[in-house]
Every structure is written in C-alpha cells, then in structure tokens.
Amino acid sequence: MATVSKYFHDHFVLLLLTINGFLAVAGSVLILLRLSANQGSSYIVQYRATTGVNDFTTGSISGLLSFVAFAILVLIAGGILSHSAYKINRHLSIFILSLTILLLVLTIIISNALLVLR
C-alpha cells in the first residue's frame, strides 16, 4: 500500500502520466475528427515505399479506428507496467512512461500521414 501512495505522490511520474493521457486523448480526437471530415468509404491503411513503386493498400474505416484503440491500449498498458515497475525501481518506471510517450507521438504522426495521403 505504501508503494501506491509513493507512486501517485511522485511529481515527475504524475507529469509523465498527464502527458501520456493528453497525447492519447488528443491523438484519438484528432483521428476521429479527420475521419468524420473525410466522409469517404475507403481509406489508405498501408503505405509501403520500399517496393520501388508507391504501394497503397486501401481499407475500411476500421483500419484507422485501430489507431484509436492502440492509443488507449498503450496508455493503459504503460500505466500498469509503470506502476508495477515502480515497486522495483523508480527509474525503470519513468523509462516505461517515457517510451509510452514516444509510442503515442508515433501513433499520431503515422495516423496523420495516412490520413493526409487520402
């Protein structure tokens, strides 16, 4: 019980959790707003430039809604892993939260790139 109160009283951990929450919500809202603005039936869900030609794969809206689910999943998993790791080492917990921020930023960048290609 003492580690729970230490975890939620650590100001740097709370800052990282807040940034994670903001990025997950902002990324989800941005994706959902861009999806409703397009009003199309097919979206580009994959882009592979390594084949020599620009290879686009189209899909339904569920392919891009998976980015929203991924952002929420990363937020929850990062928080749980960070909380569990805080009992072992504070620096490990901060590292996990920092990597969660990186994953959420990459989710926003990649989903935006796919929506711009449309």
PDB file of C-alpha atoms in Angstrom:
ATOM      1  CA  MET A   1       0.000   0.000   0.000  1.00  0.00           C
ATOM      2  CA  ALA A   2       2.910   2.332   0.652  1.00  0.00           C
ATOM      3  CA  THR A   3       4.198   1.997  -2.903  1.00  0.00           C
ATOM      4  CA  VAL A   4       0.806   3.017  -4.280  1.00  0.00           C
ATOM      5  CA  SER A   5       0.860   6.248  -2.338  1.00  0.00           C
ATOM      6  CA  LYS A   6       4.518   6.837  -3.249  1.00  0.00           C
ATOM      7  CA  TYR A   7       3.733   6.264  -6.916  1.00  0.00           C
ATOM      8  CA  PHE A   8       0.902   8.779  -7.001  1.00  0.00           C
ATOM      9  CA  HIS A   9       2.832  11.317  -4.901  1.00  0.00           C
ATOM     10  CA  ASP A  10       5.826  11.325  -7.235  1.00  0.00           C
ATOM     11  CA  HIS A  11       5.502  14.588  -9.159  1.00  0.00           C
ATOM     12  CA  PHE A  12       7.582  13.523 -12.152  1.00  0.00           C
ATOM     13  CA  VAL A  13       5.583  10.322 -12.574  1.00  0.00           C
ATOM     14  CA  LEU A  14       2.362  12.319 -12.410  1.00  0.00           C
ATOM     15  CA  LEU A  15       3.691  14.715 -15.041  1.00  0.00           C
ATOM     16  CA  LEU A  16       4.515  11.835 -17.372  1.00  0.00           C
ATOM     17  CA  LEU A  17       1.116  10.217 -16.743  1.00  0.00           C
ATOM     18  CA  THR A  18      -0.575  13.520 -17.566  1.00  0.00           C
ATOM     19  CA  ILE A  19       1.399  13.896 -20.786  1.00  0.00           C
ATOM     20  CA  ASN A  20       0.504  10.303 -21.722  1.00  0.00           C
ATOM     21  CA  GLY A  21      -3.172  10.929 -21.063  1.00  0.00           C
ATOM     22  CA  PHE A  22      -3.150  14.148 -23.036  1.00  0.00           C
ATOM     23  CA  LEU A  23      -1.414  12.556 -26.025  1.00  0.00           C
ATOM     24  CA  ALA A  24      -3.779   9.580 -26.049  1.00  0.00           C
ATOM     25  CA  VAL A  25      -6.893  11.752 -25.890  1.00  0.00           C
ATOM     26  CA  ALA A  26      -5.564  14.338 -28.354  1.00  0.00           C
ATOM     27  CA  GLY A  27      -4.478  11.653 -30.822  1.00  0.00           C
ATOM     28  CA  SER A  28      -7.817   9.868 -30.599  1.00  0.00           C
ATOM     29  CA  VAL A  29      -9.795  13.078 -31.059  1.00  0.00           C
ATOM     30  CA  LEU A  30      -7.639  14.197 -33.992  1.00  0.00           C
ATOM     31  CA  ILE A  31      -8.081  10.858 -35.736  1.00  0.00           C
ATOM     32  CA  LEU A  32     -11.833  10.816 -35.159  1.00  0.00           C
ATOM     33  CA  LEU A  33     -12.219  14.405 -36.382  1.00  0.00           C
ATOM     34  CA  ARG A  34     -10.220  13.699 -39.530  1.00  0.00           C
ATOM     35  CA  LEU A  35     -12.268  10.567 -40.202  1.00  0.00           C
ATOM     36  CA  SER A  36     -15.579  12.379 -39.903  1.00  0.00           C
ATOM     37  CA  ALA A  37     -14.340  15.239 -42.101  1.00  0.00           C
ATOM     38  CA  ASN A  38     -13.339  12.946 -44.976  1.00  0.00           C
ATOM     39  CA  GLN A  39     -16.716  11.152 -45.267  1.00  0.00           C
ATOM     40  CA  GLY A  40     -15.367   8.533 -47.667  1.00  0.00           C
ATOM     41  CA  SER A  41     -15.741   4.796 -47.800  1.00  0.00           C
ATOM     42  CA  SER A  42     -12.161   3.747 -48.456  1.00  0.00           C
ATOM     43  CA  TYR A  43      -9.051   4.911 -46.670  1.00  0.00           C
ATOM     44  CA  ILE A  44      -5.371   4.266 -47.194  1.00  0.00           C
ATOM     45  CA  VAL A  45      -4.383   1.981 -44.336  1.00  0.00           C
ATOM     46  CA  GLN A  46      -0.912   0.922 -45.520  1.00  0.00           C
ATOM     47  CA  TYR A  47       1.836   2.651 -47.462  1.00  0.00           C
ATOM     48  CA  ARG A  48       4.997   0.798 -48.455  1.00  0.00           C
ATOM     49  CA  ALA A  49       7.617   2.796 -50.332  1.00  0.00           C
ATOM     50  CA  THR A  50      10.273   0.085 -50.206  1.00  0.00           C
ATOM     51  CA  THR A  51       8.920  -1.893 -53.165  1.00  0.00           C
ATOM     52  CA  GLY A  52      10.135   0.653 -55.717  1.00  0.00           C
ATOM     53  CA  VAL A  53       6.694   1.981 -56.532  1.00  0.00           C
ATOM     54  CA  ASN A  54       4.338   3.724 -54.201  1.00  0.00           C
ATOM     55  CA  ASP A  55       2.250   0.833 -52.930  1.00  0.00           C
ATOM     56  CA  PHE A  56      -1.006   1.910 -51.296  1.00  0.00           C
ATOM     57  CA  THR A  57      -3.375  -0.506 -49.612  1.00  0.00           C
ATOM     58  CA  THR A  58      -6.913   0.693 -49.111  1.00  0.00           C
ATOM     59  CA  GLY A  59      -9.196  -0.468 -46.371  1.00  0.00           C
ATOM     60  CA  SER A  60     -12.231   0.442 -44.373  1.00  0.00           C
ATOM     61  CA  ILE A  61     -12.597   2.878 -41.521  1.00  0.00           C
ATOM     62  CA  SER A  62     -11.828   0.102 -39.016  1.00  0.00           C
ATOM     63  CA  GLY A  63      -8.194   0.136 -40.120  1.00  0.00           C
ATOM     64  CA  LEU A  64      -7.826   3.707 -38.909  1.00  0.00           C
ATOM     65  CA  LEU A  65     -10.011   3.241 -35.849  1.00  0.00           C
ATOM     66  CA  SER A  66      -7.458   0.683 -34.720  1.00  0.00           C
ATOM     67  CA  PHE A  67      -5.081   3.624 -34.146  1.00  0.00           C
ATOM     68  CA  VAL A  68      -7.538   4.968 -31.567  1.00  0.00           C
ATOM     69  CA  ALA A  69      -7.733   1.567 -29.882  1.00  0.00           C
ATOM     70  CA  PHE A  70      -3.944   1.299 -29.979  1.00  0.00           C
ATOM     71  CA  ALA A  71      -3.517   4.693 -28.293  1.00  0.00           C
ATOM     72  CA  ILE A  72      -5.879   3.725 -25.485  1.00  0.00           C
ATOM     73  CA  LEU A  73      -4.237   0.307 -25.120  1.00  0.00           C
ATOM     74  CA  VAL A  74      -0.758   1.862 -24.951  1.00  0.00           C
ATOM     75  CA  LEU A  75      -1.943   4.351 -22.321  1.00  0.00           C
ATOM     76  CA  ILE A  76      -3.434   1.651 -20.110  1.00  0.00           C
ATOM     77  CA  ALA A  77      -0.583  -0.840 -20.559  1.00  0.00           C
ATOM     78  CA  GLY A  78       2.070   1.828 -19.963  1.00  0.00           C
ATOM     79  CA  GLY A  79       0.367   2.933 -16.765  1.00  0.00           C
ATOM     80  CA  ILE A  80       0.026  -0.603 -15.439  1.00  0.00           C
ATOM     81  CA  LEU A  81       3.597  -1.557 -16.339  1.00  0.00           C
ATOM     82  CA  SER A  82       4.920   1.664 -14.846  1.00  0.00           C
ATOM     83  CA  HIS A  83       3.025   1.133 -11.628  1.00  0.00           C
ATOM     84  CA  SER A  84       4.300  -2.439 -11.352  1.00  0.00           C
ATOM     85  CA  ALA A  85       7.866  -1.409 -12.109  1.00  0.00           C
ATOM     86  CA  TYR A  86       7.794   1.418  -9.548  1.00  0.00           C
ATOM     87  CA  LYS A  87       7.969  -1.202  -6.796  1.00  0.00           C
ATOM     88  CA  ILE A  88      11.258  -2.422  -8.277  1.00  0.00           C
ATOM     89  CA  ASN A  89      12.903   0.792  -9.444  1.00  0.00           C
ATOM     90  CA  ARG A  90      11.676   4.370  -9.890  1.00  0.00           C
ATOM     91  CA  HIS A  91      13.910   4.985 -12.897  1.00  0.00           C
ATOM     92  CA  LEU A  92      12.537   1.935 -14.691  1.00  0.00           C
ATOM     93  CA  SER A  93       9.028   3.264 -14.166  1.00  0.00           C
ATOM     94  CA  ILE A  94       9.991   6.652 -15.606  1.00  0.00           C
ATOM     95  CA  PHE A  95      11.651   4.935 -18.577  1.00  0.00           C
ATOM     96  CA  ILE A  96       8.457   2.980 -19.311  1.00  0.00           C
ATOM     97  CA  LEU A  97       6.381   6.164 -19.181  1.00  0.00           C
ATOM     98  CA  SER A  98       8.851   7.918 -21.483  1.00  0.00           C
ATOM     99  CA  LEU A  99       8.631   5.107 -24.026  1.00  0.00           C
ATOM    100  CA  THR A 100       4.860   5.324 -23.799  1.00  0.00           C
ATOM    101  CA  ILE A 101       5.093   8.991 -24.777  1.00  0.00           C
ATOM    102  CA  LEU A 102       7.233   8.003 -27.767  1.00  0.00           C
ATOM    103  CA  LEU A 103       4.707   5.380 -28.869  1.00  0.00           C
ATOM    104  CA  LEU A 104       1.814   7.825 -28.612  1.00  0.00           C
ATOM    105  CA  VAL A 105       3.661  10.507 -30.589  1.00  0.00           C
ATOM    106  CA  LEU A 106       4.499   7.971 -33.306  1.00  0.00           C
ATOM    107  CA  THR A 107       0.857   6.867 -33.388  1.00  0.00           C
ATOM    108  CA  ILE A 108      -0.239  10.457 -34.005  1.00  0.00           C
ATOM    109  CA  ILE A 109       2.398  11.014 -36.703  1.00  0.00           C
ATOM    110  CA  ILE A 110       1.682   7.799 -38.602  1.00  0.00           C
ATOM    111  CA  SER A 111      -2.094   8.113 -38.470  1.00  0.00           C
ATOM    112  CA  ASN A 112      -1.834  11.703 -39.674  1.00  0.00           C
ATOM    113  CA  ALA A 113       0.437  10.661 -42.547  1.00  0.00           C
ATOM    114  CA  LEU A 114      -2.037   8.003 -43.651  1.00  0.00           C
ATOM    115  CA  LEU A 115      -4.956  10.408 -43.464  1.00  0.00           C
ATOM    116  CA  VAL A 116      -3.088  13.055 -45.453  1.00  0.00           C
ATOM    117  CA  LEU A 117      -2.396  10.548 -48.243  1.00  0.00           C
ATOM    118  CA  ARG A 118      -6.109  10.121 -48.839  1.00  0.00           C
TER     119      ARG A 118
END
